[in-house]
Amino acid sequence: MRAFVITGPGRAEVQEVEPPTPREGEVVVEVERAGVCGTDMEFYSGAMTYLHTGEARYPVRIGHEWAGIVREAGDGVDPAWLGRRVTGDTMLGCGKCARCGAGRQHLCADRYEIGIRGGWPGALAERLPVPARALQPLPDAVDPTLGALVEPGGNALRAVRAADLAPGERLLVIGPGTIGLLAALIAAAQGVQVHLLGLTERSLDFARSLGFTRTWTAPPAEPFDAVLDASNGPGSPAPGRHVVFIGLSADPSPVDTRRLALKDVTAVGVLSASGGLAGAADLYASGQVDPRPLVAATVSLAEAAIVLAGERRPEWGAAPKIHIDPRLP
């Protein structure tokens, strides 16, 4: 089968590789759609932290935002999965430790991460092996585009839940990228008053095209009930009753714990979509949240390298997400 393989910093190619065979407890998914995110771009550039800690190494087969159809099932897998449209959890815990037993497999010390950690192959390929326990079935109303947005949507949903806001309360989202915009869409669907803080008018123009009129390029002085930091900058966010950190900066963030204590702030970190996949799929299926406008284009495996290098065609516009369809020639 064809798979996109990053062989080193700035080097990648589409290769013919052996297709996966499902092991016990696993299925093989025919990939319909896969999203490209900042983590994938860091693998391509060589900046990804796991490459320097030994948790990943070249060659890397990326792709952890995906949707597809179950085509094969290994021993011990319910055959009812065959033919079902699915997405799945990126985080594959060992299933034996205390964290996995408590439903926190995304923090398992021995976890694999699909397309990211431990050499588990990713979804920029025609087929993908996945443990059946990690599968998330997709409702009929969730097409491949929406299905590949369930994983980032699950991250955003968990962040909005952590903000713990009631309808009418005020949320400042820092960073109008894919996760920030998904969080804004989810919060707005819950009746929260959403404000967006970005660096450029171009990114905020796109946010305004989605209906967000409260936008800023400098931190506003007004108070907020919660702040959700989906940026990759190291600066401390504006104060709020709850502060949610989901973006990762290249440099350590200088958070003053005295501010947290003196303002009685709850600070929450969010890692992964684990626990948010089903909720995101339901929001899409119901029509409460429609993230399709976030997808600028869908391209082939052969075009993935230019996307990872940060190149954009003018006709793609300002939408932040690019999808890959491995079935395209």
Coordinates of C-alpha atoms in Angstrom, one line a residue:
M1 CA 0.0 0.0 0.0
R2 CA 1.0 3.7 -0.3
A3 CA 2.1 5.6 2.8
F4 CA 3.6 9.0 3.4
V5 CA 6.9 8.6 5.2
I6 CA 9.1 11.3 6.8
T7 CA 12.7 10.1 6.6
G8 CA 14.4 13.1 8.2
P9 CA 14.0 16.8 8.8
G10 CA 12.6 18.3 5.6
R11 CA 12.6 15.0 3.8
A12 CA 9.6 12.8 3.0
E13 CA 8.2 10.7 0.2
V14 CA 5.3 8.4 -0.6
Q15 CA 6.5 4.8 -0.3
E16 CA 5.1 1.4 -1.1
V17 CA 5.0 -0.4 2.3
E18 CA 3.6 -3.7 3.5
P19 CA -0.1 -3.3 4.4
P20 CA -1.0 -4.0 8.1
T21 CA -2.3 -7.3 9.3
P22 CA -4.6 -7.1 12.3
R23 CA -3.2 -8.7 15.4
E24 CA -5.3 -10.0 18.3
G25 CA -7.7 -7.3 19.4
E26 CA -6.9 -5.1 16.4
V27 CA -8.7 -4.0 13.3
V28 CA -7.4 -2.5 10.0
V29 CA -9.1 0.6 8.8
E30 CA -9.3 1.9 5.2
V31 CA -8.5 5.6 5.7
E32 CA -10.9 7.9 4.0
R33 CA -9.5 11.2 5.4
A34 CA -6.7 12.4 7.6
G35 CA -5.9 15.8 9.0
V36 CA -2.6 17.6 9.2
C37 CA -1.8 19.5 12.4
G38 CA 1.1 21.4 14.0
T39 CA 2.5 18.2 15.6
D40 CA 2.9 16.7 12.1
M41 CA 4.6 19.8 10.9
E42 CA 7.1 19.6 13.8
F43 CA 8.0 16.1 12.8
Y44 CA 8.7 17.3 9.3
S45 CA 10.8 20.2 10.4
G46 CA 12.6 18.1 13.1
A47 CA 11.4 20.3 16.0
M48 CA 9.1 17.7 17.5
T49 CA 10.1 17.1 21.2
Y50 CA 9.7 13.3 21.0
L51 CA 12.5 13.2 18.4
H52 CA 14.9 14.6 21.0
T53 CA 13.6 12.5 23.9
G54 CA 13.8 9.2 22.1
E55 CA 10.0 8.7 22.2
A56 CA 10.0 8.9 18.4
R57 CA 12.5 8.5 15.6
Y58 CA 12.8 8.7 11.9
P59 CA 11.4 7.3 9.7
V60 CA 8.0 8.5 10.9
R61 CA 4.6 7.8 9.5
I62 CA 2.4 10.6 10.7
G63 CA -1.4 11.1 10.9
H64 CA -3.5 11.0 14.1
E65 CA -6.7 12.8 13.0
W66 CA -8.5 10.4 10.8
A67 CA -11.7 8.7 9.7
G68 CA -12.2 5.5 7.8
I69 CA -14.0 2.1 7.4
V70 CA -13.1 -1.1 9.2
R71 CA -12.0 -3.7 6.6
E72 CA -10.3 -6.4 8.7
A73 CA -10.7 -7.7 12.2
G74 CA -8.2 -9.7 14.2
D75 CA -8.9 -12.5 16.7
G76 CA -11.0 -11.5 19.7
V77 CA -12.6 -8.5 17.8
D78 CA -16.4 -8.4 17.5
P79 CA -17.0 -8.9 13.7
A80 CA -19.8 -6.3 14.0
W81 CA -17.0 -3.7 13.5
L82 CA -16.5 -4.8 9.9
G83 CA -17.8 -2.3 7.5
R84 CA -18.4 0.4 10.1
R85 CA -17.2 3.9 9.7
V86 CA -15.0 4.9 12.6
T87 CA -12.4 7.3 14.0
G88 CA -10.3 6.5 17.1
D89 CA -8.3 7.6 20.1
T90 CA -4.7 8.6 19.4
M91 CA -3.6 7.5 22.8
L92 CA -3.0 3.7 23.1
G93 CA -2.3 2.8 26.7
C94 CA -0.8 -0.5 27.9
G95 CA -4.2 -1.4 29.5
K96 CA -2.5 -2.8 32.6
C97 CA -1.3 0.1 34.7
A98 CA -3.2 2.1 37.3
R99 CA -3.7 5.1 34.9
C100 CA -5.2 2.9 32.2
G101 CA -7.4 1.2 34.8
A102 CA -8.7 4.6 35.8
G103 CA -9.5 5.6 32.3
R104 CA -6.5 7.8 31.9
Q105 CA -4.7 5.8 29.2
H106 CA -3.7 9.1 27.6
L107 CA -1.2 9.5 30.5
C108 CA 0.1 5.9 30.4
A109 CA 3.9 6.0 30.6
D110 CA 4.1 3.1 28.2
R111 CA 1.5 4.4 25.7
Y112 CA 1.8 4.4 22.0
E113 CA 0.4 7.5 20.1
I114 CA -0.9 6.8 16.6
G115 CA 1.4 8.5 14.1
I116 CA 3.4 10.2 16.9
R117 CA 4.9 8.1 19.7
G118 CA 6.6 4.7 19.9
G119 CA 6.6 3.9 16.2
W120 CA 2.9 3.2 15.8
P121 CA 2.1 4.0 12.1
G122 CA -0.2 6.9 11.3
A123 CA -3.1 7.6 9.0
L124 CA -1.3 9.2 6.1
A125 CA -1.6 5.8 4.4
E126 CA -4.2 3.7 2.7
R127 CA -4.7 1.5 5.7
L128 CA -4.2 1.9 9.5
P129 CA -4.0 -0.7 12.3
V130 CA -6.0 0.3 15.4
P131 CA -6.8 -1.6 18.6
A132 CA -10.6 -2.2 18.7
R133 CA -10.7 -0.7 22.2
A134 CA -9.6 2.7 20.8
L135 CA -12.4 2.8 18.1
Q136 CA -15.1 5.5 18.1
P137 CA -18.1 4.7 15.8
L138 CA -19.3 7.6 13.6
P139 CA -22.9 8.4 13.2
D140 CA -24.2 8.3 9.6
A141 CA -24.5 12.1 9.6
V142 CA -20.7 12.4 10.2
D143 CA -19.0 12.3 6.8
P144 CA -15.3 11.8 6.2
T145 CA -14.5 15.5 6.6
L146 CA -16.3 15.7 9.9
G147 CA -14.9 12.3 11.0
A148 CA -11.3 13.5 10.6
L149 CA -12.2 16.6 12.7
V150 CA -13.5 14.5 15.6
E151 CA -10.0 14.1 17.2
P152 CA -9.2 17.8 17.3
G153 CA -12.8 18.4 18.2
G154 CA -12.5 16.1 21.2
N155 CA -9.5 18.1 22.4
A156 CA -11.5 21.3 22.1
L157 CA -14.5 19.8 23.8
R158 CA -12.4 18.7 26.8
A159 CA -11.0 22.2 27.0
V160 CA -14.4 23.8 27.0
R161 CA -15.6 21.4 29.6
A162 CA -12.6 22.4 31.8
A163 CA -13.6 26.1 31.4
D164 CA -16.8 25.1 33.2
L165 CA -18.9 28.0 32.0
A166 CA -22.7 28.6 32.1
P167 CA -24.7 30.2 29.2
G168 CA -24.1 33.9 29.0
E169 CA -20.7 33.8 30.8
R170 CA -17.6 35.2 29.0
L171 CA -14.8 33.1 27.5
L172 CA -11.6 34.5 26.0
V173 CA -10.0 32.0 23.5
I174 CA -6.3 32.8 22.8
G175 CA -5.2 31.5 19.4
P176 CA -7.6 31.3 16.5
G177 CA -6.1 28.1 15.0
T178 CA -8.0 24.8 14.5
I179 CA -8.3 24.0 18.2
G180 CA -9.1 27.5 19.3
L181 CA -11.8 27.9 16.6
L182 CA -13.3 24.5 17.4
A183 CA -13.4 25.4 21.1
A184 CA -15.0 28.7 20.2
L185 CA -17.7 27.0 18.1
I186 CA -18.4 24.5 20.8
A187 CA -18.6 27.1 23.5
A188 CA -20.8 29.3 21.4
A189 CA -23.2 26.4 20.8
Q190 CA -23.5 26.2 24.6
G191 CA -24.6 29.8 24.8
V192 CA -21.2 31.1 26.1
Q193 CA -20.1 34.6 25.0
V194 CA -16.9 34.0 23.1
H195 CA -14.1 36.5 22.5
L196 CA -11.0 35.6 20.3
L197 CA -7.5 36.9 20.7
G198 CA -5.1 36.5 17.8
L199 CA -1.9 37.9 16.4
T200 CA -3.1 39.0 13.0
E201 CA -6.1 40.5 11.4
R202 CA -6.0 37.8 8.7
S203 CA -6.6 35.0 11.2
L204 CA -9.3 37.1 13.0
D205 CA -10.9 37.9 9.6
F206 CA -11.5 34.2 9.2
A207 CA -12.8 33.9 12.8
R208 CA -15.3 36.7 12.0
S209 CA -16.4 34.9 8.9
L210 CA -17.6 32.1 11.3
G211 CA -19.7 34.7 13.1
F212 CA -17.3 35.7 15.9
T213 CA -17.5 39.5 16.2
R214 CA -15.7 39.9 19.5
T215 CA -12.1 39.7 18.3
W216 CA -8.8 41.3 19.6
T217 CA -5.2 41.6 18.5
A218 CA -4.1 42.9 22.0
P219 CA -5.2 41.5 25.4
P220 CA -8.5 43.2 26.4
A221 CA -8.6 44.9 29.8
E222 CA -12.2 43.6 30.5
P223 CA -12.7 40.6 32.8
F224 CA -13.5 37.1 31.7
D225 CA -15.0 34.1 33.5
A226 CA -12.5 31.8 31.8
V227 CA -9.5 31.9 29.5
L228 CA -8.7 29.1 27.1
D229 CA -5.1 29.3 25.8
A230 CA -4.9 27.4 22.5
S231 CA -1.8 29.3 21.3
N232 CA 1.8 28.2 21.1
G233 CA 3.1 31.4 22.8
P234 CA 4.8 31.3 26.2
G235 CA 3.0 34.4 27.6
S236 CA 0.6 34.1 30.6
P237 CA -3.0 34.4 29.6
A238 CA -5.4 37.1 30.9
P239 CA -6.9 36.3 34.3
G240 CA -10.2 34.4 34.5
R241 CA -12.0 32.3 37.1
H242 CA -10.7 29.2 35.1
V243 CA -7.7 29.1 32.9
V244 CA -7.3 26.2 30.5
F245 CA -4.0 25.4 28.8
I246 CA -4.3 23.3 25.6
G247 CA -1.7 24.9 23.4
L248 CA 2.0 24.0 23.8
S249 CA 4.7 26.6 23.5
A250 CA 8.3 25.9 22.3
D251 CA 9.6 27.7 25.5
P252 CA 8.4 27.3 29.1
S253 CA 5.5 29.5 30.1
P254 CA 6.2 31.9 33.0
V255 CA 3.1 31.4 35.0
D256 CA 3.1 33.3 38.3
T257 CA 1.5 31.0 40.8
R258 CA 0.9 33.9 43.2
R259 CA -1.6 35.3 40.6
L260 CA -3.4 32.0 40.7
A261 CA -3.7 32.0 44.4
L262 CA -4.5 35.6 45.0
K263 CA -7.2 35.6 42.3
D264 CA -8.5 32.1 43.3
V265 CA -8.0 30.8 39.8
T266 CA -8.4 27.2 38.7
A267 CA -5.7 26.2 36.1
V268 CA -6.3 23.1 34.0
G269 CA -4.1 21.4 31.5
V270 CA -5.7 19.3 28.7
L271 CA -3.8 16.6 26.8
S272 CA -5.5 14.7 24.0
A273 CA -9.1 14.0 22.8
S274 CA -9.4 10.9 25.1
G275 CA -12.8 11.3 26.7
G276 CA -14.0 13.8 24.2
L277 CA -14.4 11.8 21.0
A278 CA -18.0 10.6 21.5
G279 CA -19.1 14.1 22.5
A280 CA -17.5 15.8 19.5
A281 CA -19.0 13.2 17.1
D282 CA -22.5 13.8 18.6
L283 CA -22.1 17.6 18.3
Y284 CA -21.3 17.3 14.7
A285 CA -24.0 14.7 14.0
S286 CA -26.7 16.9 15.6
G287 CA -25.6 20.0 13.7
Q288 CA -25.0 22.0 16.8
V289 CA -21.4 22.5 15.6
D290 CA -20.4 22.5 12.0
P291 CA -16.6 22.7 11.6
R292 CA -16.5 22.0 7.9
P293 CA -15.5 25.7 7.1
L294 CA -12.2 25.1 9.0
V295 CA -11.0 22.8 6.2
A296 CA -9.3 24.7 3.4
A297 CA -8.6 21.9 1.1
T298 CA -8.3 18.1 0.7
V299 CA -5.2 16.9 -1.2
S300 CA -3.4 13.7 -2.0
L301 CA -0.5 11.9 -0.2
A302 CA 1.8 13.3 -2.9
E303 CA 1.0 16.8 -1.9
A304 CA 1.4 16.3 1.9
A305 CA 5.0 17.5 1.9
I306 CA 4.2 21.0 0.7
V307 CA 1.5 21.2 3.3
L308 CA 3.9 20.2 6.1
A309 CA 6.4 22.8 4.8
G310 CA 3.8 25.4 5.4
E311 CA 3.1 26.2 1.8
R312 CA -0.5 27.3 1.0
R313 CA -2.1 27.9 -2.4
P314 CA -3.9 31.2 -2.7
E315 CA -7.2 29.5 -3.5
W316 CA -7.2 27.7 -0.2
G317 CA -7.9 30.9 1.7
A318 CA -7.4 31.4 5.4
A319 CA -9.1 28.3 6.8
P320 CA -6.5 26.6 9.1
K321 CA -6.9 22.8 8.4
I322 CA -5.7 20.8 5.4
H323 CA -7.0 17.2 4.9
I324 CA -5.4 14.3 3.1
D325 CA -7.3 11.7 1.2
P326 CA -5.0 8.7 0.7
R327 CA -7.2 7.3 -2.0
L328 CA -6.5 10.2 -4.4
P329 CA -4.0 9.5 -7.1

